[in-house]
Short mmCIF file of C-alpha atoms in Angstrom, two decimals:
data_model
loop_
_atom_site.label_atom_id
_atom_site.label_comp_id
_atom_site.label_asym_id
_atom_site.label_seq_id
_atom_site.Cartn_x
_atom_site.Cartn_y
_atom_site.Cartn_z
CA MET X 1 -43.02 16.76 -141.78
CA SER X 2 -42.98 18.96 -138.69
CA VAL X 3 -44.82 18.09 -135.54
CA PHE X 4 -46.95 21.25 -136.01
CA ALA X 5 -47.97 20.24 -139.54
CA GLN X 6 -48.85 16.76 -138.35
CA TYR X 7 -51.05 18.24 -135.56
CA ALA X 8 -52.75 20.66 -137.94
CA ARG X 9 -53.56 17.92 -140.40
CA ASP X 10 -54.93 15.62 -137.70
CA ALA X 11 -57.07 18.47 -136.27
CA THR X 12 -58.88 18.93 -139.62
CA PRO X 13 -62.22 17.03 -139.50
CA ARG X 14 -62.48 14.22 -141.96
CA ARG X 15 -65.48 14.07 -144.32
CA GLY X 16 -67.14 11.40 -142.24
CA ASP X 17 -66.73 13.50 -139.10
CA ARG X 18 -68.34 16.51 -140.81
CA GLY X 19 -71.25 14.35 -141.89
CA ARG X 20 -71.82 13.10 -138.37
CA ALA X 21 -71.62 16.66 -136.97
CA GLY X 22 -74.20 17.82 -139.50
CA VAL X 23 -76.55 15.03 -138.50
CA VAL X 24 -76.14 15.98 -134.84
CA LEU X 25 -76.89 19.66 -135.58
CA LEU X 26 -79.92 18.80 -137.70
CA SER X 27 -81.19 16.47 -135.01
CA ALA X 28 -80.75 19.15 -132.37
CA ALA X 29 -82.58 21.68 -134.54
CA PHE X 30 -85.40 19.20 -135.12
CA VAL X 31 -85.73 18.54 -131.39
CA LEU X 32 -85.75 22.31 -130.70
CA VAL X 33 -88.50 22.93 -133.26
CA LEU X 34 -90.42 19.96 -131.88
CA LEU X 35 -90.16 21.34 -128.35
CA LEU X 36 -91.27 24.81 -129.49
CA GLY X 37 -94.25 23.16 -131.10
CA ILE X 38 -95.36 21.17 -128.04
CA VAL X 39 -94.13 22.99 -124.91
CA PRO X 40 -96.94 25.14 -123.42
CA THR X 41 -96.45 28.80 -122.49
CA PRO X 42 -97.81 31.16 -119.79
CA TYR X 43 -99.46 33.26 -122.50
CA VAL X 44 -102.58 33.39 -124.65
CA ILE X 45 -102.94 35.05 -128.05
CA GLU X 46 -105.60 37.65 -128.85
CA GLN X 47 -106.52 37.85 -132.53
CA PRO X 48 -109.31 39.28 -134.73
CA GLY X 49 -112.56 37.41 -134.25
CA PRO X 50 -115.81 37.18 -136.24
CA VAL X 51 -117.39 40.36 -137.62
CA TYR X 52 -121.15 40.93 -137.47
CA ASP X 53 -123.21 43.44 -139.43
CA THR X 54 -125.87 44.92 -137.09
CA LEU X 55 -127.96 45.66 -140.19
CA GLY X 56 -127.69 42.07 -141.40
CA THR X 57 -128.46 38.60 -140.11
CA SER X 58 -126.90 36.16 -137.67
CA GLU X 59 -127.23 32.40 -137.39
CA HIS X 60 -129.46 31.10 -134.61
CA GLU X 61 -130.23 27.41 -134.17
CA GLY X 62 -129.34 26.70 -137.78
CA THR X 63 -131.34 29.54 -139.35
CA ASN X 64 -130.43 33.11 -140.29
CA ARG X 65 -132.36 35.79 -138.46
CA PRO X 66 -132.05 39.59 -138.45
CA LEU X 67 -129.50 40.60 -135.86
CA ILE X 68 -131.85 43.47 -134.91
CA SER X 69 -135.61 43.10 -135.32
CA ILE X 70 -138.35 45.57 -134.32
CA PRO X 71 -141.57 43.71 -135.17
CA SER X 72 -144.20 46.22 -134.02
CA GLN X 73 -142.71 49.33 -135.62
CA GLU X 74 -142.24 50.54 -139.16
CA THR X 75 -138.63 50.02 -140.19
CA PHE X 76 -136.85 51.32 -143.25
CA PRO X 77 -134.54 49.72 -145.81
CA THR X 78 -130.83 50.03 -145.13
CA THR X 79 -127.72 49.61 -147.24
CA GLY X 80 -124.07 49.45 -146.38
CA GLU X 81 -122.83 47.81 -143.19
CA LEU X 82 -122.50 48.73 -139.53
CA ASN X 83 -120.05 46.07 -138.37
CA LEU X 84 -119.30 45.20 -134.78
CA LEU X 85 -115.95 43.53 -134.11
CA THR X 86 -114.92 40.77 -131.78
CA VAL X 87 -111.66 39.34 -130.44
CA SER X 88 -110.98 35.62 -130.22
CA VAL X 89 -108.47 34.11 -127.81
CA LEU X 90 -106.12 31.29 -128.77
CA GLY X 91 -105.32 29.28 -125.67
CA SER X 92 -106.55 28.97 -122.09
CA PRO X 93 -105.10 27.96 -118.70
CA GLU X 94 -105.94 24.33 -119.53
CA THR X 95 -104.74 24.42 -123.15
CA PRO X 96 -102.13 27.19 -123.55
CA PRO X 97 -100.59 27.91 -126.95
CA HIS X 98 -97.14 26.55 -127.77
CA TRP X 99 -93.99 28.63 -128.13
CA LEU X 100 -94.06 28.32 -131.91
CA ASP X 101 -97.54 29.91 -131.96
CA VAL X 102 -96.40 32.65 -129.60
CA ALA X 103 -93.25 33.39 -131.62
CA THR X 104 -95.32 33.69 -134.79
CA ALA X 105 -97.88 35.96 -133.09
CA TRP X 106 -95.16 38.33 -131.83
CA PHE X 107 -94.39 39.26 -135.43
CA ASP X 108 -98.04 39.65 -136.48
CA PRO X 109 -99.37 43.20 -135.86
CA SER X 110 -102.96 41.92 -135.79
CA LYS X 111 -102.25 39.70 -132.78
CA ALA X 112 -101.27 40.32 -129.18
CA VAL X 113 -99.42 37.98 -126.82
CA VAL X 114 -100.64 38.56 -123.27
CA PRO X 115 -100.19 36.77 -119.93
CA VAL X 116 -102.83 34.09 -119.46
CA GLU X 117 -103.93 35.57 -116.12
CA SER X 118 -104.83 38.89 -117.77
CA VAL X 119 -107.58 37.13 -119.74
CA PHE X 120 -108.30 34.29 -117.30
CA PRO X 121 -107.84 35.71 -113.75
CA PRO X 122 -106.93 32.85 -111.39
CA ASP X 123 -109.43 34.02 -108.76
CA VAL X 124 -112.37 33.87 -111.21
CA SER X 125 -113.76 30.50 -112.31
CA ARG X 126 -114.65 29.77 -115.94
CA LYS X 127 -118.33 29.56 -114.95
CA GLU X 128 -118.17 32.94 -113.23
CA ARG X 129 -116.34 34.50 -116.17
CA ASP X 130 -118.82 33.13 -118.72
CA GLU X 131 -121.77 34.30 -116.64
CA GLU X 132 -120.24 37.75 -116.20
CA ASN X 133 -119.66 38.06 -119.96
CA ARG X 134 -123.20 36.90 -120.66
CA VAL X 135 -124.67 39.48 -118.28
CA LEU X 136 -122.42 42.18 -119.75
CA MET X 137 -123.67 41.37 -123.25
CA VAL X 138 -127.32 41.41 -122.13
CA ASN X 139 -126.77 44.73 -120.38
CA SER X 140 -124.98 46.20 -123.39
CA GLN X 141 -127.92 45.27 -125.61
CA ARG X 142 -130.44 46.84 -123.24
CA ASP X 143 -128.31 49.95 -122.81
CA ALA X 144 -127.96 50.20 -126.59
CA ILE X 145 -131.72 50.00 -127.06
CA ALA X 146 -132.23 52.64 -124.36
CA ALA X 147 -129.58 54.94 -125.87
CA ALA X 148 -131.05 54.61 -129.37
CA LEU X 149 -134.63 55.23 -128.27
CA LEU X 150 -133.67 58.17 -126.05
CA GLU X 151 -131.76 59.62 -129.03
CA LEU X 152 -134.96 59.29 -131.07
CA GLY X 153 -137.01 61.11 -128.41
CA TYR X 154 -138.69 58.24 -126.56
CA GLU X 155 -138.98 58.04 -122.75
CA VAL X 156 -137.14 55.04 -121.29
CA PRO X 157 -137.21 54.65 -117.48
CA GLY X 158 -134.82 52.07 -116.00
CA VAL X 159 -134.19 50.06 -112.81
CA ILE X 160 -130.98 48.14 -111.86
CA THR X 161 -131.68 44.64 -110.49
CA VAL X 162 -129.14 42.31 -108.87
CA GLN X 163 -129.08 38.95 -110.67
CA GLY X 164 -126.32 37.26 -108.74
CA ILE X 165 -123.54 37.62 -106.17
CA VAL X 166 -120.01 36.43 -106.94
CA GLU X 167 -118.79 34.05 -104.25
CA GLY X 168 -116.05 35.49 -102.06
CA GLU X 169 -116.57 39.07 -103.24
CA PRO X 170 -117.35 42.04 -100.91
CA ALA X 171 -121.11 42.07 -101.61
CA GLU X 172 -121.56 38.47 -100.45
CA GLY X 173 -123.75 38.34 -97.35
CA ILE X 174 -124.76 42.00 -97.73
CA VAL X 175 -126.48 42.41 -101.09
CA GLU X 176 -129.06 39.83 -102.20
CA GLU X 177 -130.40 38.61 -105.52
CA GLY X 178 -133.48 40.59 -106.49
CA ASP X 179 -132.31 43.80 -104.79
CA ARG X 180 -132.93 46.90 -106.87
CA ILE X 181 -130.05 49.38 -106.64
CA THR X 182 -131.29 52.97 -106.76
CA SER X 183 -128.28 55.06 -105.72
CA VAL X 184 -124.53 55.05 -105.04
CA ASN X 185 -123.25 57.44 -102.37
CA GLY X 186 -126.49 59.38 -102.66
CA THR X 187 -126.38 59.73 -106.47
CA ALA X 188 -129.31 58.14 -108.32
CA VAL X 189 -128.42 55.41 -110.83
CA THR X 190 -130.59 54.01 -113.62
CA ASP X 191 -128.15 51.91 -115.66
CA TYR X 192 -125.10 49.69 -115.29
CA GLY X 193 -122.69 52.27 -116.71
CA GLU X 194 -123.60 54.80 -114.03
CA LEU X 195 -123.31 52.14 -111.31
CA GLN X 196 -119.87 51.05 -112.54
CA ASP X 197 -118.55 54.62 -112.85
CA LEU X 198 -119.68 55.64 -109.34
CA ILE X 199 -118.15 52.54 -107.72
CA ALA X 200 -114.91 53.21 -109.60
CA LYS X 201 -114.98 56.84 -108.45
CA ASN X 202 -115.46 55.67 -104.84
CA GLY X 203 -112.36 53.45 -105.01
CA SER X 204 -111.46 50.52 -102.80
CA ASP X 205 -110.12 52.36 -99.75
CA ARG X 206 -113.53 53.18 -98.25
CA PRO X 207 -117.05 51.72 -98.18
CA VAL X 208 -119.53 52.60 -100.90
CA GLU X 209 -123.07 53.42 -99.79
CA LEU X 210 -125.71 51.59 -101.81
CA GLY X 211 -129.31 52.74 -101.79
CA LEU X 212 -131.64 49.90 -102.74
CA THR X 213 -135.11 48.43 -102.37
CA ARG X 214 -135.63 44.87 -101.14
CA ASP X 215 -139.09 43.30 -101.22
CA GLY X 216 -140.55 46.79 -101.57
CA SER X 217 -138.64 48.29 -98.62
CA ALA X 218 -136.01 51.01 -99.06
CA MET X 219 -132.67 50.60 -97.26
CA THR X 220 -129.06 51.74 -97.35
CA LEU X 221 -126.13 49.31 -97.14
CA GLN X 222 -122.36 49.72 -97.09
CA VAL X 223 -119.95 47.56 -99.08
CA THR X 224 -116.20 48.12 -99.35
CA PRO X 225 -115.08 47.45 -102.95
CA ARG X 226 -111.90 45.56 -103.70
CA GLN X 227 -109.42 46.31 -106.45
CA ARG X 228 -109.38 43.81 -109.31
CA GLU X 229 -106.83 44.71 -111.99
CA ASP X 230 -107.68 48.33 -112.85
CA ALA X 231 -111.26 48.38 -111.51
CA SER X 232 -113.03 48.64 -108.14
CA VAL X 233 -115.62 45.88 -107.80
CA ILE X 234 -118.15 44.74 -105.22
CA GLY X 235 -118.98 41.43 -106.94
CA VAL X 236 -122.59 41.79 -108.06
CA LEU X 237 -124.05 40.76 -111.41
CA VAL X 238 -126.79 43.17 -112.39
CA THR X 239 -129.17 43.82 -115.23
CA THR X 240 -130.93 47.06 -116.08
CA ASP X 241 -134.64 46.58 -116.58
CA TYR X 242 -135.87 49.33 -118.87
CA THR X 243 -139.48 50.01 -119.70
CA PHE X 244 -139.34 50.30 -123.48
CA PRO X 245 -142.21 51.76 -125.51
CA PHE X 246 -142.00 48.75 -127.87
CA ASP X 247 -139.99 45.56 -128.30
CA VAL X 248 -136.53 45.60 -129.87
CA SER X 249 -134.90 42.18 -130.23
CA ILE X 250 -131.15 41.65 -130.67
CA GLN X 251 -130.08 38.14 -131.68
CA LEU X 252 -126.38 37.34 -131.43
CA ASP X 253 -125.17 33.97 -130.16
CA ASP X 254 -121.83 33.05 -128.58
CA VAL X 255 -120.58 36.63 -128.15
CA GLY X 256 -120.01 38.05 -124.67
CA GLY X 257 -118.97 41.33 -123.13
CA PRO X 258 -120.21 44.90 -123.52
CA SER X 259 -118.13 46.24 -126.42
CA ALA X 260 -120.84 45.96 -129.11
CA GLY X 261 -123.16 48.49 -127.45
CA MET X 262 -122.45 51.50 -129.65
CA MET X 263 -122.86 49.56 -132.91
CA PHE X 264 -126.14 48.05 -131.70
CA ALA X 265 -127.45 51.55 -130.97
CA LEU X 266 -126.48 52.79 -134.43
CA GLY X 267 -128.12 49.78 -136.07
CA ILE X 268 -131.38 50.39 -134.20
CA ILE X 269 -131.43 54.07 -135.18
CA ASP X 270 -130.74 53.23 -138.83
CA LYS X 271 -133.66 50.78 -138.92
CA LEU X 272 -136.12 53.16 -137.25
CA GLU X 273 -135.23 56.33 -139.16
CA PRO X 274 -135.93 56.98 -142.85
CA GLY X 275 -132.86 57.28 -145.04
CA GLU X 276 -129.58 55.42 -144.93
CA LEU X 277 -127.33 56.17 -141.99
CA THR X 278 -124.30 54.63 -143.68
CA GLY X 279 -124.76 56.16 -147.14
CA GLY X 280 -124.15 52.64 -148.45
CA GLU X 281 -120.63 52.51 -146.99
CA ASN X 282 -118.96 49.73 -144.99
CA ILE X 283 -118.44 51.18 -141.50
CA ALA X 284 -117.08 49.32 -138.50
CA GLY X 285 -116.74 50.30 -134.88
CA THR X 286 -116.59 49.30 -131.26
CA GLY X 287 -117.32 50.75 -127.85
CA THR X 288 -119.53 50.31 -124.83
CA ILE X 289 -122.51 52.60 -124.43
CA ASP X 290 -124.75 53.63 -121.57
CA ALA X 291 -128.33 54.83 -121.70
CA GLN X 292 -127.15 58.44 -121.89
CA GLY X 293 -125.18 57.66 -125.05
CA VAL X 294 -121.70 57.87 -123.52
CA VAL X 295 -119.23 55.67 -125.42
CA GLY X 296 -116.71 53.82 -123.26
CA PRO X 297 -113.37 52.08 -123.92
CA ILE X 298 -112.99 48.41 -124.75
CA GLY X 299 -110.26 45.77 -124.89
CA GLY X 300 -108.54 44.39 -127.96
CA ILE X 301 -108.76 47.56 -130.05
CA ARG X 302 -105.76 46.60 -132.20
CA GLN X 303 -107.27 43.25 -133.10
CA LYS X 304 -110.58 44.94 -133.92
CA LEU X 305 -108.88 47.44 -136.23
CA TYR X 306 -107.41 44.58 -138.24
CA GLY X 307 -110.71 42.71 -138.11
CA ALA X 308 -112.40 45.76 -139.65
CA GLU X 309 -109.78 46.00 -142.39
CA ARG X 310 -110.19 42.31 -143.25
CA ALA X 311 -113.98 42.78 -143.40
CA GLY X 312 -113.54 45.47 -146.03
CA ALA X 313 -114.46 48.47 -143.86
CA ASP X 314 -113.35 51.91 -145.01
CA TYR X 315 -114.26 53.77 -141.81
CA PHE X 316 -113.83 52.88 -138.14
CA LEU X 317 -115.44 54.42 -135.03
CA ALA X 318 -113.09 54.07 -132.05
CA PRO X 319 -113.76 55.10 -128.44
CA ALA X 320 -111.79 58.27 -127.73
CA ARG X 321 -110.50 56.69 -124.51
CA ASN X 322 -108.80 53.98 -126.59
CA CYS X 323 -106.86 56.47 -128.70
CA ASP X 324 -103.53 55.73 -127.01
CA GLU X 325 -103.81 52.14 -128.29
CA VAL X 326 -105.02 53.18 -131.75
CA VAL X 327 -102.16 55.51 -132.68
CA GLY X 328 -99.51 53.64 -134.64
CA HIS X 329 -101.66 50.55 -135.16
CA VAL X 330 -104.10 51.60 -137.90
CA PRO X 331 -104.05 49.30 -140.96
CA ASP X 332 -103.54 50.96 -144.33
CA GLY X 333 -106.73 52.22 -145.95
CA LEU X 334 -108.80 52.43 -142.74
CA ASP X 335 -110.04 55.90 -141.75
CA VAL X 336 -110.38 56.01 -137.93
CA PHE X 337 -112.45 58.54 -135.97
CA ALA X 338 -112.44 59.13 -132.20
CA VAL X 339 -115.91 59.20 -130.63
CA SER X 340 -116.99 59.90 -127.06
CA THR X 341 -120.77 59.87 -127.46
CA LEU X 342 -123.48 58.44 -129.66
CA ASP X 343 -123.90 61.93 -131.13
CA ASP X 344 -120.21 61.91 -132.15
CA SER X 345 -120.76 58.63 -134.01
CA LEU X 346 -123.87 59.95 -135.72
CA ALA X 347 -121.94 63.05 -136.83
CA VAL X 348 -119.31 60.85 -138.50
CA LEU X 349 -121.95 58.75 -140.23
CA LYS X 350 -123.78 61.84 -141.47
CA ALA X 351 -120.57 63.26 -142.96
CA VAL X 352 -119.80 59.93 -144.64
CA ALA X 353 -123.34 59.51 -145.97
CA ASP X 354 -123.55 63.12 -147.22
CA ASP X 355 -120.06 62.85 -148.75
CA THR X 356 -118.98 66.04 -146.98
CA SER X 357 -115.56 66.90 -145.58
CA LEU X 358 -114.28 64.60 -142.84
CA ALA X 359 -111.29 66.80 -142.05
CA ASP X 360 -112.78 68.50 -138.99
CA LEU X 361 -114.02 65.34 -137.27
CA PRO X 362 -112.10 64.15 -134.18
CA ARG X 363 -109.37 61.55 -134.73
CA CYS X 364 -106.84 59.80 -132.59
CA ALA X 365 -103.51 61.63 -132.63
CA ALA X 366 -100.15 61.07 -130.99
CA GLU X 367 -99.58 63.27 -127.96
#
């Protein structure tokens, strides 16, 4: 036997060696999977959250109550659904998801993997974030009531009142709780949407001039906004106090933020007007709204599209300013319309209810 043949034969792994190598590889794979399952990540996962029918009921303290109730006015029977969508977040700075969760979410079109700081900014405490979301939801409900009643021809005067000042923000030491903001850079404001838009328009490179009343006295103050992500902020928590002609109650627990405003407004109109706004169809949607009925963009539009599809919706009302995120992410069988105002939304619902052509209604399209 040649030396080469002897070397070749000795270099061939014996059966026992192959068995040991397999055990080592399997063990390594097991350890890798185990690590992926327990090692935290710098991400959180956004996914479709609960869906609520504004024409239906919601649970409150163990009992089901109408999500929208208008006790002193005649209301009319409704059919179909006007569903508002939510986004739930898997993970937090304290309990981030593991790599195995993240890897799975990357391949799920209904989920989004985002940096943890984009949902939980490090300079904002959990208490501050929860309070801000609570105030945003309260404001969205009041704005929705105002928009609906103005659409129906009622007069609805409004006043913006400061509820709190965020510690360390520009307004601290200048604006006080209880102040009533009446103007921004000389332009009168009557709701949160107008206030937010004018501060954004001012930017963070120069002071913004706030007209307000404090203890009955009118004054003008200057605050220089700071840039936080893609918004200019001064760090005040405000509510808009409208004078409504009658009480409208919205009951929805454990949901924060302003994105349900448009669907609240549609639900109120449907209850107060004879006929069926939905035509008996399952319609979902999302979008902020101000008292003038302007529909604004929201976060998590992709997750809300899939939430609507899972809730059985056939039609979806999407803010026109979210169209760039809608295109290419519409689940099969969901008909999506782009809306910029409350009137746009009502036009879609009328066409659906009347079973007329939907071809000419605005939709999101690729540029």
